[in-house]
Short mmCIF file of C-alpha atoms and ligand atoms in Angstrom, two decimals:
data_model
loop_
_atom_site.label_atom_id
_atom_site.label_comp_id
_atom_site.label_asym_id
_atom_site.label_seq_id
_atom_site.Cartn_x
_atom_site.Cartn_y
_atom_site.Cartn_z
CA MET A 252 -69.87 0.54 -1.74
CA MET A 253 -72.99 -1.58 -1.16
CA GLU A 254 -73.18 -2.89 2.51
CA GLN A 255 -73.15 -6.71 2.10
CA GLN A 256 -76.41 -8.30 3.07
CA TYR A 257 -76.33 -11.44 5.24
CA LEU A 258 -78.89 -14.08 5.58
CA TRP A 259 -80.49 -15.22 8.90
CA TRP A 260 -78.55 -18.50 8.93
CA GLN A 261 -75.34 -16.61 8.57
CA LYS A 262 -75.96 -14.40 11.44
CA GLU A 263 -77.74 -16.67 14.01
CA VAL A 264 -77.08 -19.66 16.24
CA ILE A 265 -78.63 -22.83 15.45
CA TYR A 266 -79.98 -25.04 18.33
CA GLN A 267 -80.46 -28.89 18.07
CA ILE A 268 -83.43 -30.42 19.94
CA TYR A 269 -83.56 -34.22 20.29
CA PRO A 270 -87.40 -34.27 20.45
CA ARG A 271 -87.50 -37.42 22.69
CA SER A 272 -85.58 -35.75 25.35
CA PHE A 273 -86.55 -32.14 25.49
CA GLN A 274 -90.03 -31.78 27.09
CA ASP A 275 -92.80 -34.33 27.60
CA SER A 276 -96.30 -32.91 27.71
CA THR A 277 -98.29 -36.19 28.08
CA GLY A 278 -96.60 -38.09 30.83
CA ASP A 279 -95.60 -41.03 28.57
CA GLY A 280 -91.82 -40.35 29.37
CA VAL A 281 -91.05 -39.26 25.67
CA GLY A 282 -90.72 -35.63 24.69
CA ASP A 283 -93.24 -34.20 22.12
CA LEU A 284 -93.98 -31.21 20.02
CA LYS A 285 -96.39 -29.71 22.64
CA GLY A 286 -93.49 -29.93 25.16
CA ILE A 287 -91.17 -28.02 22.67
CA ILE A 288 -93.83 -25.40 22.22
CA SER A 289 -93.98 -24.88 26.00
CA ARG A 290 -90.18 -24.33 25.96
CA LEU A 291 -89.86 -21.87 23.14
CA ASP A 292 -89.75 -18.93 25.46
CA TYR A 293 -86.83 -20.44 27.02
CA LEU A 294 -85.05 -20.64 23.74
CA GLN A 295 -86.02 -17.19 22.92
CA TRP A 296 -84.70 -15.98 26.35
CA LEU A 297 -81.37 -17.65 25.44
CA GLY A 298 -81.18 -15.77 22.10
CA ILE A 299 -81.63 -18.82 19.89
CA LYS A 300 -83.10 -17.86 16.44
CA ALA A 301 -83.19 -21.21 14.68
CA VAL A 302 -84.15 -24.59 15.84
CA TRP A 303 -83.25 -28.08 14.23
CA LEU A 304 -85.48 -31.01 15.21
CA SER A 305 -84.23 -34.53 14.99
CA PRO A 306 -86.78 -36.59 13.16
CA ILE A 307 -90.52 -36.33 14.26
CA TYR A 308 -92.05 -38.58 11.55
CA PRO A 309 -93.83 -41.77 11.92
CA SER A 310 -91.16 -44.51 12.53
CA PRO A 311 -90.98 -47.94 14.05
CA MET A 312 -88.03 -46.28 16.10
CA ALA A 313 -85.46 -48.94 15.18
CA ASP A 314 -83.12 -46.11 15.15
CA PHE A 315 -85.15 -43.51 17.06
CA GLY A 316 -86.76 -41.80 14.11
CA TYR A 317 -83.94 -42.13 11.62
CA ASP A 318 -85.96 -44.98 10.18
CA VAL A 319 -88.82 -43.05 8.63
CA SER A 320 -92.04 -45.01 7.61
CA ASP A 321 -93.89 -41.89 6.34
CA TYR A 322 -91.97 -38.76 5.23
CA CYS A 323 -95.05 -36.55 5.43
CA GLY A 324 -96.50 -37.33 8.82
CA ILE A 325 -95.97 -36.84 12.47
CA HIS A 326 -95.25 -39.76 14.81
CA PRO A 327 -98.24 -39.94 17.41
CA LEU A 328 -95.62 -40.10 20.11
CA PHE A 329 -94.73 -36.51 19.24
CA GLY A 330 -98.12 -35.39 18.49
CA THR A 331 -100.21 -34.55 15.32
CA MET A 332 -99.95 -32.53 12.28
CA GLU A 333 -102.00 -29.82 14.07
CA ASP A 334 -99.43 -29.68 16.72
CA PHE A 335 -96.81 -29.35 14.22
CA ASP A 336 -98.53 -26.47 12.47
CA GLU A 337 -98.89 -24.87 15.80
CA LEU A 338 -95.13 -25.37 16.62
CA LEU A 339 -94.08 -23.75 13.29
CA GLN A 340 -96.49 -20.85 13.85
CA GLU A 341 -95.19 -20.42 17.52
CA ILE A 342 -91.65 -20.41 16.27
CA HIS A 343 -92.35 -18.02 13.51
CA LYS A 344 -94.21 -15.76 15.87
CA ARG A 345 -91.10 -15.39 17.96
CA GLY A 346 -89.00 -14.46 14.90
CA MET A 347 -87.39 -17.89 14.98
CA LYS A 348 -86.81 -20.43 12.13
CA LEU A 349 -87.51 -24.18 11.98
CA ILE A 350 -85.15 -26.68 10.42
CA LEU A 351 -86.44 -30.19 9.86
CA ASP A 352 -84.16 -33.28 9.68
CA LEU A 353 -84.68 -35.08 6.32
CA VAL A 354 -83.55 -38.62 6.06
CA PRO A 355 -83.46 -39.44 2.41
CA ASN A 356 -80.70 -41.90 2.29
CA HIS A 357 -82.70 -44.72 3.65
CA SER A 358 -86.45 -45.29 4.80
CA SER A 359 -87.78 -47.63 7.43
CA ASN A 360 -88.25 -51.36 6.25
CA GLU A 361 -91.81 -50.72 6.98
CA HIS A 362 -92.24 -47.78 4.64
CA PRO A 363 -94.83 -48.74 2.06
CA TRP A 364 -92.29 -48.17 -0.69
CA PHE A 365 -90.03 -50.86 0.86
CA LEU A 366 -92.91 -53.21 1.44
CA GLU A 367 -93.74 -53.06 -2.24
CA SER A 368 -90.28 -53.14 -3.32
CA LYS A 369 -89.67 -56.39 -1.53
CA SER A 370 -92.97 -57.99 -2.48
CA SER A 371 -91.67 -59.33 -5.73
CA ARG A 372 -88.74 -58.89 -8.27
CA ASP A 373 -91.07 -57.40 -10.77
CA ASN A 374 -92.89 -54.87 -8.40
CA PRO A 375 -92.70 -51.37 -10.08
CA LYS A 376 -90.87 -50.16 -6.89
CA ARG A 377 -88.31 -53.00 -6.92
CA ASP A 378 -85.65 -50.58 -8.26
CA TRP A 379 -86.39 -47.99 -5.56
CA TYR A 380 -84.00 -49.78 -3.21
CA ILE A 381 -80.68 -51.56 -3.76
CA TRP A 382 -81.20 -55.16 -4.67
CA LYS A 383 -78.41 -57.49 -5.76
CA ASP A 384 -77.99 -61.11 -6.57
CA ALA A 385 -75.79 -63.17 -4.25
CA ALA A 386 -72.09 -63.49 -5.17
CA GLU A 387 -71.16 -66.77 -6.98
CA ASP A 388 -70.45 -68.46 -3.67
CA GLY A 389 -73.83 -67.46 -2.30
CA GLY A 390 -72.36 -64.74 -0.19
CA GLU A 391 -72.94 -60.91 -0.07
CA PRO A 392 -72.58 -59.02 -3.44
CA ASN A 393 -69.54 -57.14 -2.21
CA ASN A 394 -67.72 -56.49 1.22
CA TRP A 395 -69.52 -53.28 2.33
CA LEU A 396 -70.19 -53.07 6.12
CA SER A 397 -72.99 -51.44 8.02
CA VAL A 398 -72.08 -48.37 10.27
CA PHE A 399 -73.98 -50.24 13.00
CA GLY A 400 -71.97 -53.32 12.83
CA GLY A 401 -71.93 -56.47 10.56
CA SER A 402 -72.51 -56.81 6.82
CA GLY A 403 -74.31 -53.99 4.89
CA TRP A 404 -76.32 -56.63 3.10
CA GLU A 405 -79.42 -58.46 4.22
CA TRP A 406 -80.72 -61.53 2.29
CA ASP A 407 -84.33 -61.62 1.48
CA GLU A 408 -85.62 -65.20 1.39
CA HIS A 409 -88.81 -64.48 -0.50
CA THR A 410 -87.21 -62.84 -3.50
CA GLN A 411 -83.78 -64.51 -3.20
CA GLN A 412 -81.75 -61.36 -3.37
CA TYR A 413 -79.82 -59.18 -1.00
CA TYR A 414 -80.72 -55.48 -0.33
CA TYR A 415 -78.22 -52.93 1.02
CA HIS A 416 -78.49 -50.95 4.23
CA ALA A 417 -75.67 -48.72 5.27
CA PHE A 418 -77.15 -48.51 8.78
CA LEU A 419 -79.53 -51.13 10.37
CA LYS A 420 -81.31 -53.76 8.22
CA GLU A 421 -84.48 -51.90 9.31
CA GLN A 422 -83.05 -48.88 7.21
CA PRO A 423 -82.84 -50.07 3.68
CA ASP A 424 -80.98 -47.65 1.48
CA LEU A 425 -82.96 -45.91 -1.33
CA ASN A 426 -81.77 -46.16 -4.82
CA TRP A 427 -81.08 -42.44 -5.56
CA ARG A 428 -79.96 -43.29 -9.26
CA ASN A 429 -83.61 -43.94 -9.94
CA PRO A 430 -85.32 -40.69 -10.98
CA GLU A 431 -88.65 -41.99 -9.58
CA VAL A 432 -87.02 -41.79 -6.23
CA GLN A 433 -85.45 -38.42 -6.78
CA GLU A 434 -88.95 -37.17 -7.76
CA ALA A 435 -90.73 -38.75 -4.73
CA MET A 436 -88.06 -37.08 -2.26
CA MET A 437 -88.30 -33.70 -4.04
CA GLY A 438 -92.10 -34.17 -3.43
CA VAL A 439 -91.50 -34.64 0.24
CA MET A 440 -89.33 -31.60 0.53
CA ARG A 441 -91.88 -29.60 -1.30
CA PHE A 442 -94.45 -30.52 1.13
CA TRP A 443 -92.61 -29.27 4.09
CA LEU A 444 -91.32 -26.17 2.16
CA GLU A 445 -94.97 -25.26 1.26
CA LYS A 446 -95.86 -25.44 5.02
CA GLY A 447 -93.24 -22.84 5.66
CA VAL A 448 -90.28 -24.96 7.19
CA ASP A 449 -87.14 -22.92 6.94
CA GLY A 450 -84.74 -25.59 5.94
CA PHE A 451 -83.47 -29.04 6.12
CA ARG A 452 -80.62 -30.75 7.84
CA VAL A 453 -80.01 -33.71 5.50
CA ASP A 454 -78.95 -36.84 7.20
CA VAL A 455 -75.81 -38.58 5.81
CA ILE A 456 -76.16 -36.73 2.61
CA TYR A 457 -72.64 -38.05 1.42
CA HIS A 458 -74.06 -41.61 1.56
CA ILE A 459 -76.85 -40.98 -1.04
CA ILE A 460 -75.09 -42.12 -4.16
CA LYS A 461 -73.01 -45.41 -4.18
CA ASP A 462 -70.46 -46.72 -6.72
CA ASP A 463 -72.47 -47.90 -9.86
CA LYS A 464 -70.09 -50.84 -10.09
CA PHE A 465 -70.44 -51.81 -6.51
CA ARG A 466 -66.58 -52.31 -5.98
CA ASP A 467 -65.39 -53.65 -2.83
CA ASN A 468 -64.08 -51.01 -0.23
CA PRO A 469 -60.36 -51.18 0.56
CA PRO A 470 -59.19 -52.00 4.02
CA ASN A 471 -58.44 -49.03 6.33
CA PRO A 472 -54.63 -49.14 7.05
CA ASP A 473 -55.24 -47.15 10.40
CA TYR A 474 -57.81 -49.36 11.81
CA LYS A 475 -57.50 -50.50 15.46
CA PRO A 476 -59.56 -53.00 17.38
CA SER A 477 -60.91 -50.27 19.68
CA MET A 478 -62.72 -48.76 16.57
CA SER A 479 -66.17 -49.74 15.23
CA THR A 480 -66.15 -52.80 12.92
CA TYR A 481 -67.39 -50.35 10.20
CA GLU A 482 -64.00 -48.65 10.37
CA GLN A 483 -62.15 -51.67 9.28
CA GLN A 484 -62.73 -50.34 5.68
CA LEU A 485 -62.43 -46.99 3.95
CA ALA A 486 -65.90 -46.19 2.67
CA SER A 487 -64.37 -45.23 -0.77
CA TYR A 488 -67.07 -46.86 -2.86
CA SER A 489 -70.07 -46.71 -0.60
CA THR A 490 -69.91 -42.96 0.18
CA ASP A 491 -68.86 -39.69 -1.37
CA GLN A 492 -69.27 -40.63 -5.04
CA PRO A 493 -68.96 -37.91 -7.69
CA GLU A 494 -72.70 -38.06 -8.68
CA VAL A 495 -73.89 -37.21 -5.22
CA HIS A 496 -73.22 -33.54 -6.09
CA ASP A 497 -75.98 -33.73 -8.81
CA ILE A 498 -78.39 -34.79 -5.93
CA VAL A 499 -77.31 -32.06 -3.59
CA LYS A 500 -77.67 -29.60 -6.42
CA MET A 501 -81.21 -30.94 -7.15
CA MET A 502 -82.19 -30.28 -3.44
CA ARG A 503 -80.59 -26.81 -3.51
CA ASN A 504 -82.28 -25.78 -6.73
CA LEU A 505 -85.67 -26.80 -5.10
CA LEU A 506 -85.02 -24.74 -2.13
CA ASN A 507 -84.00 -21.84 -4.36
CA GLN A 508 -87.59 -21.70 -5.54
CA TYR A 509 -88.49 -20.51 -2.14
CA ASP A 510 -87.07 -17.50 -0.18
CA GLU A 511 -84.16 -17.98 2.33
CA ARG A 512 -84.44 -21.64 2.96
CA LEU A 513 -81.34 -23.43 4.32
CA LEU A 514 -79.81 -26.70 3.21
CA ILE A 515 -77.45 -28.16 5.72
CA GLY A 516 -75.64 -31.54 4.95
CA GLU A 517 -74.48 -34.00 7.64
CA ILE A 518 -70.99 -35.12 6.25
CA TYR A 519 -68.23 -36.94 8.13
CA LEU A 520 -65.49 -36.46 5.74
CA PRO A 521 -61.87 -34.93 5.84
CA ILE A 522 -61.86 -31.07 5.18
CA HIS A 523 -60.78 -31.33 1.55
CA ARG A 524 -63.65 -33.61 0.74
CA LEU A 525 -66.07 -31.77 2.95
CA VAL A 526 -65.76 -28.46 1.13
CA THR A 527 -66.76 -30.09 -2.21
CA TYR A 528 -70.30 -30.14 -0.81
CA TYR A 529 -70.58 -26.37 -1.25
CA GLY A 530 -70.81 -27.27 -4.94
CA ASN A 531 -68.65 -26.11 -7.91
CA GLU A 532 -70.61 -22.81 -8.27
CA LEU A 533 -71.84 -22.68 -4.64
CA ASP A 534 -74.84 -24.58 -5.83
CA GLY A 535 -74.55 -27.40 -3.27
CA ALA A 536 -75.37 -27.21 0.50
CA HIS A 537 -75.35 -23.86 2.19
CA LEU A 538 -73.67 -25.47 5.25
CA PRO A 539 -71.88 -28.88 5.04
CA PHE A 540 -71.75 -29.49 8.62
CA ASN A 541 -68.17 -29.05 9.83
CA PHE A 542 -67.29 -31.62 12.53
CA VAL A 543 -63.49 -31.03 12.79
CA LEU A 544 -63.79 -29.86 16.36
CA ILE A 545 -65.67 -32.96 17.22
CA ASN A 546 -63.10 -35.31 15.81
CA ILE A 547 -60.08 -33.62 17.06
CA ASP A 548 -57.84 -33.99 20.29
CA TRP A 549 -58.41 -31.09 22.49
CA ASN A 550 -55.14 -29.45 21.85
CA ALA A 551 -54.27 -25.95 21.06
CA THR A 552 -51.80 -26.58 18.36
CA LYS A 553 -53.97 -29.07 16.51
CA ILE A 554 -57.09 -27.04 16.73
CA ALA A 555 -55.37 -23.78 15.51
CA SER A 556 -54.13 -25.77 12.59
CA VAL A 557 -57.53 -27.36 11.51
CA ILE A 558 -59.12 -23.87 11.99
CA ASN A 559 -56.63 -22.54 9.43
CA GLU A 560 -56.97 -25.61 7.21
CA TYR A 561 -60.74 -25.18 7.06
CA GLU A 562 -60.62 -21.41 6.60
CA GLY A 563 -58.14 -21.89 3.81
CA ALA A 564 -60.04 -24.78 2.05
CA LEU A 565 -63.41 -22.95 2.00
CA PRO A 566 -64.28 -22.08 -1.57
CA GLU A 567 -64.82 -18.39 -2.41
CA GLY A 568 -68.08 -17.29 -0.97
CA GLY A 569 -68.60 -20.49 1.08
CA TRP A 570 -69.98 -19.78 4.54
CA PRO A 571 -68.28 -21.60 7.38
CA ASN A 572 -69.93 -23.35 10.20
CA TRP A 573 -68.93 -25.08 13.49
CA VAL A 574 -70.18 -27.94 15.61
CA ILE A 575 -69.08 -29.20 18.95
CA GLY A 576 -71.90 -31.67 19.80
CA ASN A 577 -74.91 -33.46 18.48
CA HIS A 578 -76.98 -36.63 19.31
CA ASP A 579 -74.41 -39.00 17.78
CA GLN A 580 -71.36 -37.78 19.85
CA PRO A 581 -70.31 -37.73 23.39
CA ARG A 582 -71.16 -34.41 25.03
CA ILE A 583 -68.48 -31.68 24.98
CA THR A 584 -68.37 -31.42 28.78
CA SER A 585 -67.66 -35.14 29.07
CA ARG A 586 -64.92 -34.85 26.32
CA VAL A 587 -63.12 -31.99 27.64
CA GLY A 588 -64.29 -31.40 31.10
CA ASN A 589 -66.45 -28.63 32.80
CA GLU A 590 -63.74 -25.88 32.64
CA GLN A 591 -62.64 -26.62 29.01
CA ALA A 592 -66.32 -26.82 27.96
CA LYS A 593 -66.47 -23.08 28.57
CA ILE A 594 -63.44 -22.52 26.26
CA ALA A 595 -65.24 -24.72 23.61
CA ALA A 596 -68.41 -22.64 23.92
CA MET A 597 -66.30 -19.36 23.50
CA LEU A 598 -64.65 -20.95 20.38
CA LEU A 599 -67.89 -22.16 18.95
CA LEU A 600 -69.49 -18.72 19.36
CA THR A 601 -66.68 -16.47 18.27
CA LEU A 602 -65.27 -18.41 15.22
CA ARG A 603 -66.17 -17.25 11.85
CA GLY A 604 -69.33 -19.05 10.75
CA THR A 605 -72.71 -20.45 11.89
CA PRO A 606 -72.53 -22.23 15.19
CA THR A 607 -74.81 -25.18 15.95
CA MET A 608 -75.38 -26.04 19.53
CA TYR A 609 -76.73 -29.28 20.98
CA TYR A 610 -79.46 -29.02 23.60
CA GLY A 611 -78.27 -29.13 27.21
CA ASP A 612 -74.75 -28.12 26.43
CA GLU A 613 -75.65 -24.70 27.61
CA LEU A 614 -76.09 -26.23 31.15
CA GLY A 615 -73.00 -28.25 31.00
CA MET A 616 -74.99 -31.44 30.80
CA ARG A 617 -72.73 -34.48 30.80
CA ASP A 618 -72.94 -37.95 29.35
CA VAL A 619 -75.08 -40.03 31.56
CA PRO A 620 -73.88 -43.57 32.30
CA ILE A 621 -76.60 -45.90 31.23
CA PRO A 622 -76.54 -49.43 32.76
CA GLN A 623 -76.18 -52.16 30.15
CA ASP A 624 -79.73 -53.39 30.64
CA GLU A 625 -81.19 -49.99 29.85
CA VAL A 626 -79.29 -49.39 26.81
CA GLN A 627 -81.57 -48.32 23.87
CA ASP A 628 -79.43 -47.16 21.12
CA PRO A 629 -78.94 -50.01 18.39
CA GLN A 630 -75.36 -48.82 17.82
CA GLY A 631 -74.53 -49.54 21.52
CA LEU A 632 -76.67 -52.77 21.45
CA ASN A 633 -74.97 -54.18 18.20
CA MET A 634 -71.32 -53.71 19.34
CA PRO A 635 -71.59 -54.06 23.16
CA ASP A 636 -67.96 -54.23 23.79
CA LEU A 637 -67.01 -51.18 22.05
CA ASP A 638 -68.71 -48.56 24.16
CA LEU A 639 -70.52 -46.86 21.27
CA SER A 640 -73.91 -46.32 22.59
CA ARG A 641 -75.18 -42.85 21.94
CA ASP A 642 -77.64 -42.91 24.82
CA PRO A 643 -75.49 -41.09 27.38
CA ALA A 644 -75.61 -37.83 25.18
CA ARG A 645 -79.46 -38.09 24.64
CA THR A 646 -80.83 -38.03 28.21
CA PRO A 647 -83.73 -35.74 29.17
CA MET A 648 -83.24 -31.92 29.43
CA GLN A 649 -82.74 -30.77 32.97
CA TRP A 650 -85.25 -28.08 33.51
CA ASN A 651 -85.64 -27.81 37.38
CA ASP A 652 -85.10 -29.75 40.61
CA SER A 653 -88.53 -31.26 40.67
CA GLU A 654 -88.96 -35.00 39.90
CA ASN A 655 -87.42 -35.99 36.56
CA ALA A 656 -85.97 -32.53 36.21
CA GLY A 657 -89.36 -31.28 35.00
CA PHE A 658 -88.90 -33.22 31.87
CA THR A 659 -91.89 -35.71 32.50
CA GLU A 660 -94.56 -36.63 34.98
CA GLY A 661 -94.00 -40.26 33.81
CA LYS A 662 -91.07 -42.62 33.57
CA PRO A 663 -88.44 -41.05 31.33
CA TRP A 664 -87.51 -43.12 28.29
CA LEU A 665 -83.72 -42.83 29.43
CA ARG A 666 -82.61 -42.23 32.91
CA LEU A 667 -81.70 -38.61 33.89
CA ALA A 668 -78.38 -37.36 35.16
CA LYS A 669 -78.01 -37.86 38.94
CA ASN A 670 -76.95 -34.20 39.31
CA TYR A 671 -80.18 -32.68 37.87
CA LYS A 672 -81.21 -31.11 41.11
CA ARG A 673 -78.12 -29.02 40.92
CA VAL A 674 -77.50 -28.76 37.25
CA ASN A 675 -80.77 -27.46 35.78
CA VAL A 676 -82.17 -24.40 33.90
CA ALA A 677 -84.06 -23.00 36.81
CA LYS A 678 -80.87 -22.92 39.11
CA GLN A 679 -78.54 -21.57 36.47
CA LYS A 680 -80.84 -18.94 35.24
CA ASP A 681 -80.58 -17.11 38.56
CA ASP A 682 -76.77 -17.67 38.91
CA GLU A 683 -74.58 -15.14 37.11
CA TYR A 684 -71.58 -17.55 37.29
CA SER A 685 -73.45 -20.45 35.65
CA MET A 686 -72.77 -22.06 32.31
CA LEU A 687 -76.21 -21.00 31.28
CA SER A 688 -75.60 -17.39 31.99
CA TYR A 689 -72.24 -17.67 30.28
CA TYR A 690 -73.87 -19.14 27.15
CA LYS A 691 -76.52 -16.53 27.15
CA ARG A 692 -74.01 -13.70 27.42
CA LEU A 693 -71.78 -15.19 24.64
CA ILE A 694 -74.83 -15.53 22.34
CA GLU A 695 -75.91 -12.00 23.15
CA LEU A 696 -72.56 -10.46 22.47
CA ARG A 697 -72.29 -12.44 19.19
CA GLN A 698 -75.70 -11.13 18.08
CA GLN A 699 -74.94 -7.53 18.98
CA GLU A 700 -71.61 -7.28 17.39
CA PRO A 701 -71.28 -7.71 13.53
CA ALA A 702 -67.63 -8.28 14.04
CA LEU A 703 -68.51 -11.50 15.88
CA HIS A 704 -71.26 -12.82 13.58
CA VAL A 705 -70.19 -11.57 10.08
CA GLY A 706 -66.69 -10.08 10.71
CA ALA A 707 -63.43 -11.25 9.23
CA PHE A 708 -61.30 -13.82 10.82
CA GLU A 709 -57.52 -13.32 11.40
CA PRO A 710 -55.34 -15.82 13.46
CA VAL A 711 -53.10 -14.06 15.81
CA PHE A 712 -50.90 -16.27 17.96
CA THR A 713 -50.75 -19.98 18.98
CA ASN A 714 -48.60 -22.11 21.08
CA SER A 715 -49.10 -25.26 22.87
CA SER A 716 -51.58 -23.69 25.33
CA ILE A 717 -53.09 -20.61 23.50
CA ILE A 718 -55.24 -20.13 20.49
CA SER A 719 -56.02 -16.65 19.59
CA TYR A 720 -57.55 -14.59 16.73
CA ILE A 721 -59.25 -11.36 15.87
CA ARG A 722 -62.69 -10.87 14.55
CA LYS A 723 -63.22 -7.62 12.71
CA HIS A 724 -65.96 -5.51 11.15
CA GLU A 725 -65.23 -2.02 9.94
CA GLN A 726 -63.57 -0.16 12.96
CA THR A 727 -64.61 -2.82 15.54
CA GLN A 728 -62.09 -5.47 16.39
CA PHE A 729 -62.29 -8.26 19.11
CA LEU A 730 -59.41 -10.39 20.25
CA VAL A 731 -60.26 -13.79 21.34
CA ILE A 732 -57.84 -15.48 23.55
CA LEU A 733 -58.23 -19.06 24.72
CA ASN A 734 -56.19 -21.06 27.17
CA LEU A 735 -56.67 -24.76 26.21
CA SER A 736 -54.72 -26.01 29.06
CA HIS A 737 -55.36 -26.05 32.88
CA LYS A 738 -52.20 -24.20 33.74
CA PRO A 739 -51.48 -20.44 33.74
CA CYS A 740 -49.83 -19.27 30.58
CA LYS A 741 -48.93 -15.93 28.75
CA PHE A 742 -50.33 -14.41 25.83
CA ALA A 743 -47.22 -12.66 24.28
CA PRO A 744 -47.25 -12.24 20.50
CA GLU A 745 -43.91 -10.97 19.48
CA HIS A 746 -44.35 -8.16 17.10
CA HIS A 747 -47.65 -6.69 18.15
CA HIS A 748 -49.09 -4.80 21.14
CA TYR A 749 -52.74 -5.14 21.61
CA LYS A 750 -54.59 -2.66 23.70
CA GLY A 751 -58.19 -3.03 24.88
CA THR A 752 -60.69 -3.95 27.26
CA VAL A 753 -62.11 -7.31 28.39
CA VAL A 754 -65.72 -7.59 27.49
CA LEU A 755 -66.49 -11.25 28.20
CA ALA A 756 -64.55 -13.82 30.18
CA THR A 757 -64.87 -17.23 31.46
CA ASP A 758 -64.45 -15.74 34.93
CA PRO A 759 -66.67 -12.53 34.85
CA GLU A 760 -64.17 -10.96 37.28
CA GLN A 761 -61.87 -10.28 34.52
CA GLU A 762 -64.38 -8.16 32.60
CA GLY A 763 -63.73 -4.48 32.47
CA SER A 764 -59.93 -5.03 33.02
CA THR A 765 -57.69 -3.47 30.34
CA LEU A 766 -55.15 -5.32 28.30
CA ASP A 767 -51.70 -3.87 27.50
CA LYS A 768 -48.88 -5.77 26.19
CA THR A 769 -48.29 -9.13 27.73
CA ILE A 770 -51.35 -10.85 29.45
CA ALA A 771 -51.18 -13.58 31.95
CA LEU A 772 -54.08 -15.96 31.55
CA ALA A 773 -55.25 -18.35 34.29
CA GLY A 774 -55.70 -22.02 33.42
CA ASP A 775 -58.86 -22.71 31.43
CA GLU A 776 -59.27 -19.04 30.86
CA GLY A 777 -60.87 -17.47 27.80
CA LEU A 778 -61.15 -13.72 27.14
CA ILE A 779 -62.95 -11.69 24.56
CA VAL A 780 -61.13 -8.31 24.30
CA GLN A 781 -62.49 -5.34 22.52
CA LEU A 782 -59.45 -3.61 20.92
CA ASP A 783 -59.11 0.07 21.30
CA ALA A 784 -59.95 1.91 18.05
C1 GLC B 984 -77.05 -39.90 11.07
C2 GLC B 984 -77.90 -39.54 12.27
C3 GLC B 984 -77.82 -40.82 13.17
C4 GLC B 984 -78.47 -41.79 12.53
C5 GLC B 984 -77.72 -42.16 11.12
C6 GLC B 984 -78.69 -43.13 10.30
O1 GLC B 984 -75.75 -40.13 11.26
O2 GLC B 984 -77.23 -38.44 12.79
O3 GLC B 984 -78.44 -40.51 14.40
O4 GLC B 984 -78.38 -42.94 13.21
O5 GLC B 984 -77.72 -40.98 10.42
O6 GLC B 984 -79.87 -42.52 9.88
#
């Protein structure tokens, strides 16, 4: 039998960098490309083989780069195209890959395409965006809402029509039913692929196509006032339309013309909808981002059941992936606490499928409280009472105990965590019990052991505290046992005796101990046990 070949993105860990907050090299308080270059050795030391950068393109920064005004340039805040070329080269030199963020659903309202489009109703680019007449009563064309609060429609006085924006009014949605838009964005992708970029994380890919009849969205029966206003409705007609898959396929086909490039889609949908983004013939996204661990209560029974649901829903040949944090979500340590964050890391790095990590999670960085008058995130500013600002998870990386944690010599664009003198890379590197050392060892083990990066997955035993499963490749088997509670508990599967040796544990003191029959776990304890052959 032929040994199955796996691709880089199936085997390796992806690491997300939020460029504003990683490393500043100029003293302006904002991270940049040269800063990232200076930290590549750190990522290599950690065992990272693929880096995803949030947007670095020219942008008025209404949504911190997710409002792009030139898809083929570099924002001067981040550096120059020469810096980018150097970054790509330095990444490749280290045997690593670079994934760019592509934001095709909407541009900035300052993009020349939109400036043309709004200049007159008969401008050739008018139909590049979504323009509609007012309803009969003069109001919005339909009831669609903006994710960032308020209506999704903005009135243009000059041409007397509304345009649609799923996010800020500074982020008008492109009309992807227009072949010229498709061609333009394929050109953008080609530009970066030709440079040698290894893949794209496509922003809100499930938003790209809207209902062609622009029907009203229905109300959300589960809406509660603590939720964002957007969640008053189900986005049934404004997202996840059948024709979106033609676009995903078009992107995939383009990537297929190059070797081993990766297509990731950012998709917040229930599992049964999410998996359709692999495409009918696996001709869609390689990795539709799986956010189930982000959206779920931290509870063993629930998590075990979504793991099984996800594994069961994957199409034949579809490669799984897992995410526990990103720049839009509270940090894992703040969600589940310091101790359980170690359990989350073990889960992320031992489940079957590609893990994506968020910068700083390897240090146990926490959400940083940002005083109201320092809030930067438009989602936080637009809905001030709902506590939706994403700033707390976007604070500067904590490198060392010097001023501003070694992030900048200027004034950081967002304040740092007060604990940075204790919680930082330099300190944790030398501490074998630190979160960083723990992450590094998990990544190393995962990389060394095919069972952990490409092996089969088999659920073993679950109760209200424990999740356990086996990862298996040829003769090698690892049993992963996770205690999701703070209290001691017993791992005691009824019909099976597992024998083996603990090779990695949340408390390193456990390592080397042998497992036979029942095992007593401490609260918040996680074990990786290599089973006897
Ligand atoms: C995605 C990004 C988020 C951004 C939004 C609009 O969800 O991850 O940061 O605000 O799209 O582009």
